[in-house]
XYZ file of N, CA, C and O in Angstrom:
536
model
N -2.671 21.125 1.703
C -1.714 22.625 1.190
C -3.288 22.930 -0.708
O -3.341 21.264 -1.116
N -3.093 23.412 -1.099
C -3.258 24.006 -2.108
C -2.640 22.527 -3.243
O -1.542 23.687 -4.178
N -3.186 22.838 -4.704
C -2.454 22.333 -5.261
C -3.249 22.706 -7.169
O -4.204 21.839 -7.295
N -3.274 23.470 -7.590
C -3.578 23.618 -8.704
C -2.529 23.105 -10.374
O -2.528 23.648 -10.729
N -2.484 21.670 -9.813
C -1.787 21.065 -11.334
C -2.442 19.756 -10.879
O -2.378 18.497 -10.492
N -1.797 19.649 -11.930
C -2.416 18.074 -12.410
C -0.714 17.161 -12.510
O -0.976 15.804 -12.126
N 0.833 17.832 -12.805
C 1.517 17.478 -12.869
C 2.312 16.755 -11.470
O 1.843 17.392 -10.460
N 3.111 16.101 -11.413
C 3.865 14.834 -10.112
C 5.221 15.571 -10.440
O 6.073 16.235 -10.140
N 5.064 15.810 -8.114
C 5.951 16.549 -7.736
C 6.931 15.337 -6.645
O 6.045 14.641 -6.457
N 7.877 15.295 -6.804
C 8.676 14.398 -5.881
C 8.273 14.747 -4.046
O 8.840 15.701 -3.933
N 8.159 13.971 -3.909
C 8.028 14.797 -1.512
C 8.670 13.656 -1.219
O 8.917 11.815 -0.932
N 9.146 14.165 -0.344
C 10.448 13.672 0.896
C 10.166 13.753 1.673
O 10.212 15.387 1.635
N 10.111 13.418 2.652
C 9.663 13.993 4.868
C 10.464 12.749 5.274
O 10.899 12.328 5.051
N 10.960 14.157 6.514
C 12.446 13.486 6.790
C 11.888 14.338 7.913
O 12.784 15.680 8.905
N 11.016 13.188 8.884
C 10.738 13.752 9.345
C 9.944 12.887 10.958
O 10.140 11.814 10.384
N 11.268 12.887 12.071
C 10.659 11.834 12.981
C 9.770 11.213 14.018
O 8.634 11.868 13.214
N 8.953 10.155 13.711
C 8.363 9.986 14.134
C 7.669 10.201 15.558
O 6.182 10.371 16.115
N 8.623 10.547 16.212
C 8.442 11.165 17.806
C 7.992 12.075 17.620
O 8.364 12.443 19.194
N 8.693 12.622 16.491
C 8.045 14.765 17.126
C 6.833 14.979 17.709
O 6.193 14.927 17.704
N 7.452 16.159 18.950
C 5.796 15.976 19.652
C 5.937 17.273 20.138
O 7.541 18.143 20.259
N 5.597 18.816 19.438
C 5.680 19.924 19.519
C 4.585 20.690 20.078
O 4.033 20.200 20.359
N 4.868 21.778 21.358
C 3.696 22.384 22.221
C 3.685 24.289 20.967
O 4.606 24.271 21.725
N 2.802 24.664 20.902
C 3.301 25.566 19.965
C 1.235 25.191 19.453
O 0.379 24.886 19.721
N 1.264 27.025 19.214
C 0.034 27.873 18.216
C -0.791 26.924 17.655
O -0.198 27.420 16.279
N -1.472 26.020 17.643
C -2.121 25.107 16.259
C -2.022 26.106 14.826
O -2.054 25.304 13.799
N -2.969 27.553 15.495
C -3.559 27.694 14.002
C -2.541 28.601 13.589
O -1.929 28.361 12.197
N -1.620 29.481 13.706
C -0.366 30.066 13.490
C 0.705 28.563 12.752
O 0.970 28.609 11.923
N 1.099 27.808 13.198
C 1.792 26.917 12.942
C 0.879 26.047 11.782
O 1.959 25.826 10.863
N -0.200 25.796 11.611
C -0.639 25.620 10.587
C -0.726 26.506 8.960
O -0.906 25.950 8.474
N -0.836 27.333 9.507
C -1.243 28.084 8.835
C 0.287 28.836 7.834
O 0.498 28.946 6.847
N 1.475 28.759 8.917
C 2.487 29.142 8.412
C 3.371 27.032 7.508
O 3.317 28.067 6.507
N 2.807 26.558 7.869
C 3.531 24.882 7.020
C 2.416 25.296 5.940
O 3.197 25.058 4.834
N 1.031 25.512 5.888
C 0.314 25.903 4.743
C 0.561 25.773 3.620
O 0.891 25.933 2.732
N 0.953 27.604 4.626
C 1.395 28.568 3.241
C 3.238 28.518 2.460
O 3.326 28.007 1.777
N 3.975 27.516 3.527
C 5.051 27.470 3.236
C 5.633 26.002 1.945
O 5.386 25.688 0.805
N 4.387 25.151 1.601
C 3.826 24.048 1.307
C 3.829 23.939 -0.625
O 3.786 23.771 -1.002
N 1.948 25.622 0.072
C 1.680 25.522 -0.801
C 2.320 26.780 -1.513
O 2.309 26.058 -2.862
N 3.341 27.573 -1.198
C 3.898 28.218 -2.057
C 5.383 27.036 -3.225
O 5.447 27.463 -4.834
N 5.230 26.086 -2.110
C 6.729 25.486 -3.073
C 6.307 24.211 -3.836
O 6.606 24.007 -5.234
N 4.722 24.032 -4.063
C 3.520 23.357 -4.574
C 3.721 24.819 -6.342
O 3.845 23.797 -7.473
N 2.824 25.252 -5.524
C 2.275 25.925 -7.333
C 3.517 26.724 -7.949
O 2.973 27.454 -8.804
N 4.624 27.018 -7.001
C 5.640 27.308 -7.568
C 6.468 26.973 -8.228
O 7.858 26.349 -8.467
N 6.280 25.190 -8.421
C 7.037 24.347 -9.237
C 7.897 24.142 -10.598
O 6.685 24.526 -11.318
N 8.370 24.117 -11.100
C 9.281 24.383 -12.240
C 8.782 22.997 -13.277
O 9.814 21.845 -13.159
N 7.391 22.954 -14.114
C 7.091 22.441 -15.013
C 7.912 21.697 -16.347
O 7.631 21.190 -17.335
N 9.212 23.069 -16.357
C 9.449 22.976 -17.983
C 10.262 21.844 -17.964
O 10.643 21.391 -17.115
N 10.009 21.708 -18.970
C 11.080 20.649 -19.275
C 12.248 20.632 -19.528
O 13.874 20.132 -19.520
N 13.526 21.818 -18.365
C 13.970 21.872 -18.022
C 14.678 21.087 -17.302
O 15.870 21.032 -16.152
N 13.534 20.989 -16.371
C 13.223 19.791 -14.601
C 12.768 18.650 -14.754
O 11.327 18.572 -14.243
N 13.251 18.019 -15.665
C 11.974 16.203 -15.304
C 11.611 15.829 -13.466
O 11.287 15.646 -14.347
N 12.386 15.947 -12.491
C 12.703 15.925 -11.916
C 12.108 17.392 -10.795
O 12.396 17.396 -9.727
N 10.711 17.646 -10.750
C 10.786 18.875 -9.694
C 10.577 17.647 -8.300
O 9.325 16.670 -8.278
N 10.931 18.547 -6.895
C 10.520 17.381 -6.208
C 10.341 18.996 -4.905
O 10.656 20.142 -5.060
N 9.657 18.691 -4.176
C 9.376 19.236 -2.555
C 10.306 18.270 -1.590
O 9.237 17.513 -0.881
N 10.513 18.762 -0.633
C 11.487 18.057 0.774
C 11.079 19.189 1.792
O 11.167 19.935 2.152
N 10.744 17.875 2.837
C 9.675 18.697 3.742
C 10.897 18.235 5.259
O 11.338 16.605 5.063
N 11.567 19.022 5.698
C 11.806 17.687 7.197
C 12.048 18.923 8.610
O 11.272 20.323 8.568
N 11.506 18.529 9.610
C 11.019 19.054 10.513
C 12.060 18.057 12.033
O 11.679 17.083 11.705
N 12.361 19.427 12.483
C 12.956 18.063 13.730
C 13.563 19.232 14.620
O 12.610 20.674 14.799
N 13.260 18.875 16.599
C 13.562 18.949 17.118
C 14.214 19.170 18.373
O 15.294 18.207 17.709
N 15.099 20.759 18.376
C 16.823 20.512 18.732
C 16.540 22.109 19.796
O 16.683 22.782 19.356
N 17.073 21.536 21.094
C 17.789 22.633 21.620
C 16.213 23.339 22.072
O 16.935 24.525 22.411
N 15.104 22.589 22.251
C 13.646 23.884 22.478
C 13.454 24.722 21.645
O 12.709 25.694 21.285
N 13.821 24.252 20.170
C 13.635 24.829 19.105
C 12.902 23.728 18.629
O 13.726 22.450 17.687
N 11.853 23.934 17.275
C 11.649 23.338 16.480
C 11.803 23.720 14.264
O 12.303 24.727 15.117
N 12.498 23.019 13.991
C 12.924 23.581 12.614
C 12.354 23.127 11.346
O 12.258 21.363 12.161
N 12.238 23.842 11.182
C 10.754 23.003 9.839
C 10.809 23.142 8.958
O 10.972 25.044 7.965
N 11.210 22.771 8.111
C 12.265 22.525 6.732
C 11.630 22.724 5.336
O 10.683 21.779 5.736
N 12.069 23.635 4.511
C 10.819 23.472 2.944
C 12.192 23.585 2.138
O 12.670 24.764 1.696
N 12.226 22.706 0.802
C 13.285 23.055 -0.653
C 12.344 22.517 -1.458
O 11.948 21.029 -2.134
N 12.268 23.148 -2.344
C 12.474 22.998 -4.305
C 13.285 23.108 -5.280
O 14.322 24.089 -4.142
N 13.000 23.065 -5.289
C 13.860 22.814 -7.223
C 12.910 23.936 -8.009
O 13.183 23.487 -9.544
N 11.688 24.337 -7.678
C 10.905 25.318 -8.266
C 11.574 26.716 -9.569
O 12.599 26.705 -9.365
N 10.787 27.310 -9.560
C 10.969 28.496 -10.253
C 11.692 29.390 -9.137
O 12.680 30.293 -9.726
N 12.513 29.651 -8.566
C 12.734 30.181 -7.603
C 12.510 32.048 -7.345
O 11.564 32.411 -8.239
N 13.072 33.071 -6.874
C 13.200 34.090 -6.368
C 14.191 35.010 -6.918
O 15.034 34.883 -6.523
N 13.717 35.824 -7.613
C 15.117 37.086 -8.195
C 15.702 37.495 -7.077
O 14.397 37.993 -5.906
N 17.236 37.422 -7.173
C 17.955 38.201 -5.910
C 16.730 39.860 -4.551
O 17.016 40.059 -4.809
N 16.732 40.527 -6.183
C 16.286 41.763 -5.634
C 15.223 42.260 -5.791
O 14.453 43.063 -5.024
N 13.676 40.416 -5.410
C 13.020 40.809 -5.239
C 13.022 39.806 -3.512
O 11.535 40.641 -3.152
N 13.996 39.979 -3.380
C 13.488 38.977 -2.484
C 13.594 39.851 -0.638
O 13.190 39.445 0.180
N 13.899 40.811 -0.956
C 14.180 41.763 -0.026
C 12.169 42.194 0.378
O 12.043 42.253 1.959
N 11.661 41.950 -0.321
C 10.313 42.930 -0.536
C 9.036 41.496 -0.854
O 8.160 41.770 -0.624
N 9.905 40.362 -0.603
C 8.921 39.048 -0.024
C 7.792 38.892 0.907
O 6.774 37.791 1.232
N 8.168 39.482 1.849
C 7.781 39.534 3.550
C 6.822 41.374 3.552
O 6.163 41.306 4.468
N 6.720 41.681 2.901
C 5.969 42.455 2.484
C 4.661 42.046 2.391
O 4.095 41.964 1.812
N 3.151 43.496 3.196
C 1.917 43.535 2.684
C 1.774 43.630 0.900
O 2.146 44.761 0.450
N 1.235 42.574 0.445
C 0.205 42.264 -0.669
C 1.650 42.150 -2.203
O 0.704 42.246 -2.835
N 3.103 41.749 -2.002
C 3.622 41.776 -2.432
C 3.467 40.229 -3.543
O 3.811 39.490 -2.240
N 4.286 40.356 -4.068
C 3.902 39.268 -5.151
C 5.006 39.258 -6.039
O 5.892 40.603 -6.662
N 5.984 37.832 -5.534
C 7.372 38.115 -6.097
C 6.893 37.638 -7.849
O 7.669 37.215 -8.830
N 6.418 36.493 -7.773
C 5.436 36.529 -9.162
C 4.669 36.773 -10.241
O 3.467 36.840 -9.349
N 4.990 37.967 -11.781
C 3.569 38.296 -11.938
C 2.225 37.611 -12.121
O 1.670 37.760 -12.161
N 2.810 36.156 -12.361
C 2.041 35.103 -12.438
C 0.534 35.040 -12.075
O 0.434 33.865 -11.866
N 1.488 34.911 -10.397
C 0.499 34.774 -9.187
C -0.798 35.145 -9.518
O -1.312 36.053 -9.760
N -1.641 34.083 -8.873
C -2.499 34.047 -8.886
C -3.106 34.977 -6.846
O -5.067 34.785 -6.152
N -2.708 34.443 -6.640
C -2.729 34.848 -4.713
C -2.789 36.903 -4.644
O -2.538 37.522 -5.574
N -2.773 36.761 -3.226
C -2.858 38.024 -2.748
C -1.876 38.974 -2.398
O -2.024 40.361 -2.729
N -0.944 37.778 -2.160
C 0.629 38.794 -1.286
C 0.759 38.534 -0.167
O 1.260 40.251 0.739
N -0.315 38.080 0.146
C -0.487 37.965 1.744
C -0.256 36.145 2.864
O 0.234 36.785 4.420
N -0.493 35.525 2.052
C 0.392 34.854 2.254
C 2.475 34.789 3.066
O 2.144 34.481 5.058
N 3.150 35.810 2.833
C 4.056 35.154 3.580
C 4.687 36.563 4.514
O 4.963 36.651 5.431
N 3.923 37.794 3.695
C 3.481 38.853 4.789
C 3.104 38.109 6.803
O 3.405 38.385 8.080
N 2.410 36.820 6.246
C 1.495 36.322 7.340
C 2.034 35.454 7.846
O 2.255 34.903 9.408
N 2.833 35.215 7.432
C 3.484 33.770 7.874
C 4.416 34.714 8.613
O 4.299 34.662 10.366
N 5.349 35.946 8.203
C 6.502 35.993 9.265
C 5.390 37.335 10.681
O 6.090 36.879 11.523
N 4.297 38.086 10.370
C 3.500 38.145 11.703
C 3.292 37.613 12.052
O 3.324 37.077 13.589
N 2.582 35.674 12.029
C 2.551 34.540 12.972
C 3.886 34.197 13.298
O 3.671 33.966 15.161
N 5.255 33.808 12.758
C 6.721 33.652 13.168
C 7.110 34.850 14.457
O 7.738 34.768 15.088
N 6.533 36.349 14.387
C 7.160 36.913 15.101
C 6.127 36.773 16.708
O 6.570 36.841 17.793
N 4.681 36.734 16.216
C 3.843 35.739 17.934
C 4.860 35.197 18.026
O 4.641 35.236 19.554
N 5.207 34.553 17.697
C 5.051 33.102 17.915
C 6.983 32.905 18.211
O 7.361 31.641 19.617
N 7.460 34.528 18.706
C 9.086 34.597 18.345
C 9.988 33.618 17.854
O 11.137 33.122 18.249
N 9.538 33.074 16.779
C 10.386 32.413 16.033
C 10.999 33.345 14.946
O 10.778 34.839 14.333
N 11.768 32.329 13.315
C 12.304 33.211 12.968
C 12.467 32.367 11.384
O 11.849 31.336 11.307
N 11.783 33.225 10.555
C 12.754 32.848 9.014
C 13.711 32.938 8.559
O 14.426 33.841 8.739
N 14.500 31.409 8.072
C 14.988 32.235 6.222
C 15.256 32.009 5.766
O 14.948 30.442 5.153
N 15.572 32.890 4.818
C 14.485 32.192 2.821
C 15.776 31.463 2.088
O 17.068 32.945 1.688
N 16.090 31.117 1.525
C 17.921 30.895 0.712
C 16.687 30.558 -0.580
O 16.557 29.344 -0.852
N 16.956 31.838 -2.569
C 16.607 31.027 -3.017
C 17.448 31.680 -4.447
O 17.958 33.132 -4.208
N 17.255 31.131 -5.633
C 17.440 31.291 -7.010
C 17.072 31.198 -7.606
O 16.674 30.004 -7.698
N 17.047 32.426 -8.598
C 15.803 31.715 -9.790
C 16.267 31.440 -10.523
O 17.182 30.430 -11.079
N 14.773 30.180 -10.378
C 15.039 29.323 -11.947
C 15.913 28.118 -11.091
O 16.498 27.273 -12.082
N 16.072 28.152 -9.837
C 17.250 27.475 -9.106
C 16.079 25.997 -8.111
O 16.417 24.877 -8.393
N 15.761 27.400 -7.405
C 14.712 26.832 -6.163
C 15.411 27.230 -5.162
O 16.069 28.209 -5.459
N 13.828 26.370 -3.870
C 13.697 27.953 -3.152
C 14.194 26.034 -1.586
O 13.846 25.506 -1.818
N 14.361 27.112 -0.271
C 14.626 26.334 0.983
C 14.765 28.058 1.905
O 15.180 28.732 1.787
N 13.955 27.409 2.609
C 12.768 27.893 3.461
C 13.396 27.305 5.033
O 13.131 25.853 5.517
N 13.695 27.665 6.549
C 14.085 27.134 6.856
C 13.281 27.981 8.710
O 13.187 29.319 8.455
N 11.828 27.311 8.650
C 11.367 28.263 10.214
C 12.710 27.213 12.030
O 12.275 26.495 11.360
N 12.241 28.646 12.246
C 12.557 28.273 13.526
C 11.553 28.695 15.500
O 11.194 30.373 14.634
N 11.080 27.488 15.518
C 10.044 27.547 16.123
C 10.398 27.752 18.207
O 10.890 26.789 18.205
N 10.270 28.367 18.461
C 9.905 27.840 20.330
C 9.213 26.926 20.742
O 8.078 27.323 20.561
N 9.743 25.830 21.183
C 8.849 24.849 21.687
C 8.765 24.237 23.084
O 10.357 24.790 23.742
């Protein structure tokens, strides 16, 4: 995961020790890396948020892998959320990214017959759930 900060973010992991999945390793690694990088990159280190956090959970149920990333970072404005999977779109004007990350995440999930659901509130945080057949 790419981090361009020396500030601390509390990390919570909720992943069963026995969790095993069978999927495309390259695509899943890209998906997880992108979602985690975004959670850390857009953490809110303002004085209004003294405890930035990222919570990562994963579990398998009914032949599906549920991979969740939740944070209390900058969040995404509602009017921009419908565009976040578009090629070259950046929801944050201060972003140094190319605007390809979530586009490729969505394309990778399509190839894996998976899905992604984003719930974000500007200046409150974001929760992302990815479902992939395993």
